[in-house]
Amino acid sequence: MDITTTNRDGASILAIAGRIDTATAPALEQAINQEIEHQNRKILLDFSSVSYISSGGLRVLLATAKKLKNPGDKFALCSLS
């Protein structure tokens, strides 16, 4: 799995490529948490190059949604297949 982070219009866009499984989900969680720690609380995950996501990857998405539920926070997914 490869993650490329860009910032646009005050939002962090994480473009993910490859498989999100139990081996790679912790790296995704770390990348998301790093953005949150840097006060980037508007996060968009681009799934256009993701070929597979396991329940471990879905857990990361659920945990992120729970962290970003304050007013002004935004969390979205795009380009799901």
CSV table of C-alpha atoms in Angstrom, one decimal:
chain,number,residue,atom,x,y,z
A,1,MET,CA,0.0,0.0,0.0
A,2,ASP,CA,1.2,3.5,-0.8
A,3,ILE,CA,-0.3,6.7,0.6
A,4,THR,CA,0.2,10.2,-1.0
A,5,THR,CA,-0.9,13.2,1.0
A,6,THR,CA,-1.8,16.5,-0.5
A,7,ASN,CA,-3.5,19.6,0.9
A,8,ARG,CA,-6.1,21.6,-1.0
A,9,ASP,CA,-8.6,24.2,0.2
A,10,GLY,CA,-7.8,23.4,3.8
A,11,ALA,CA,-8.4,19.7,3.5
A,12,SER,CA,-5.9,16.8,3.6
A,13,ILE,CA,-6.4,14.4,0.7
A,14,LEU,CA,-4.9,11.0,1.2
A,15,ALA,CA,-4.6,9.0,-2.1
A,16,ILE,CA,-4.3,5.3,-1.3
A,17,ALA,CA,-3.0,2.8,-3.7
A,18,GLY,CA,-2.9,-1.0,-3.3
A,19,ARG,CA,-4.5,-3.3,-0.7
A,20,ILE,CA,-5.8,-2.3,2.7
A,21,ASP,CA,-5.6,-5.4,4.8
A,22,THR,CA,-4.6,-6.4,8.3
A,23,ALA,CA,-0.9,-5.9,7.4
A,24,THR,CA,-1.3,-2.4,5.9
A,25,ALA,CA,-4.2,-1.0,7.9
A,26,PRO,CA,-2.0,0.2,10.8
A,27,ALA,CA,0.0,2.3,8.3
A,28,LEU,CA,-3.2,3.9,7.0
A,29,GLU,CA,-4.3,4.6,10.6
A,30,GLN,CA,-1.0,6.2,11.4
A,31,ALA,CA,-1.1,8.4,8.3
A,32,ILE,CA,-4.7,9.6,9.2
A,33,ASN,CA,-3.7,10.1,12.9
A,34,GLN,CA,-0.7,12.2,11.8
A,35,GLU,CA,-3.0,14.5,9.9
A,36,ILE,CA,-5.3,14.8,12.9
A,37,GLU,CA,-2.4,15.5,15.2
A,38,HIS,CA,-1.3,18.4,12.9
A,39,GLN,CA,-4.9,19.8,13.3
A,40,ASN,CA,-5.9,18.8,9.8
A,41,ARG,CA,-9.4,17.9,10.7
A,42,LYS,CA,-10.8,17.9,7.1
A,43,ILE,CA,-9.8,14.6,5.6
A,44,LEU,CA,-10.7,13.1,2.2
A,45,LEU,CA,-9.6,9.5,1.4
A,46,ASP,CA,-9.2,8.8,-2.3
A,47,PHE,CA,-9.9,5.1,-3.0
A,48,SER,CA,-9.5,5.3,-6.8
A,49,SER,CA,-6.4,3.0,-6.7
A,50,VAL,CA,-7.5,0.6,-3.9
A,51,SER,CA,-8.0,-2.9,-5.0
A,52,TYR,CA,-9.1,-4.5,-1.7
A,53,ILE,CA,-10.1,-3.5,1.8
A,54,SER,CA,-10.5,-5.9,4.7
A,55,SER,CA,-12.4,-5.7,7.9
A,56,GLY,CA,-9.2,-4.3,9.5
A,57,GLY,CA,-9.3,-1.5,7.0
A,58,LEU,CA,-12.9,-0.8,7.6
A,59,ARG,CA,-12.2,-0.6,11.3
A,60,VAL,CA,-9.7,2.2,10.6
A,61,LEU,CA,-12.4,4.1,8.7
A,62,LEU,CA,-14.9,3.7,11.5
A,63,ALA,CA,-12.4,4.8,14.1
A,64,THR,CA,-11.5,7.9,12.0
A,65,ALA,CA,-15.2,8.8,11.6
A,66,LYS,CA,-15.6,8.6,15.4
A,67,LYS,CA,-12.6,10.9,15.9
A,68,LEU,CA,-13.8,13.5,13.4
A,69,LYS,CA,-17.3,14.2,14.7
A,70,ASN,CA,-16.8,17.7,16.2
A,71,PRO,CA,-18.4,20.7,14.5
A,72,GLY,CA,-16.1,21.8,11.7
A,73,ASP,CA,-14.6,18.4,11.2
A,74,LYS,CA,-15.1,16.7,7.8
A,75,PHE,CA,-14.4,13.1,6.8
A,76,ALA,CA,-15.2,11.7,3.4
A,77,LEU,CA,-14.3,8.9,1.0
A,78,CYS,CA,-14.3,9.2,-2.8
A,79,SER,CA,-13.8,7.0,-5.9
A,80,LEU,CA,-15.0,3.8,-4.3
A,81,SER,CA,-15.2,0.8,-6.6
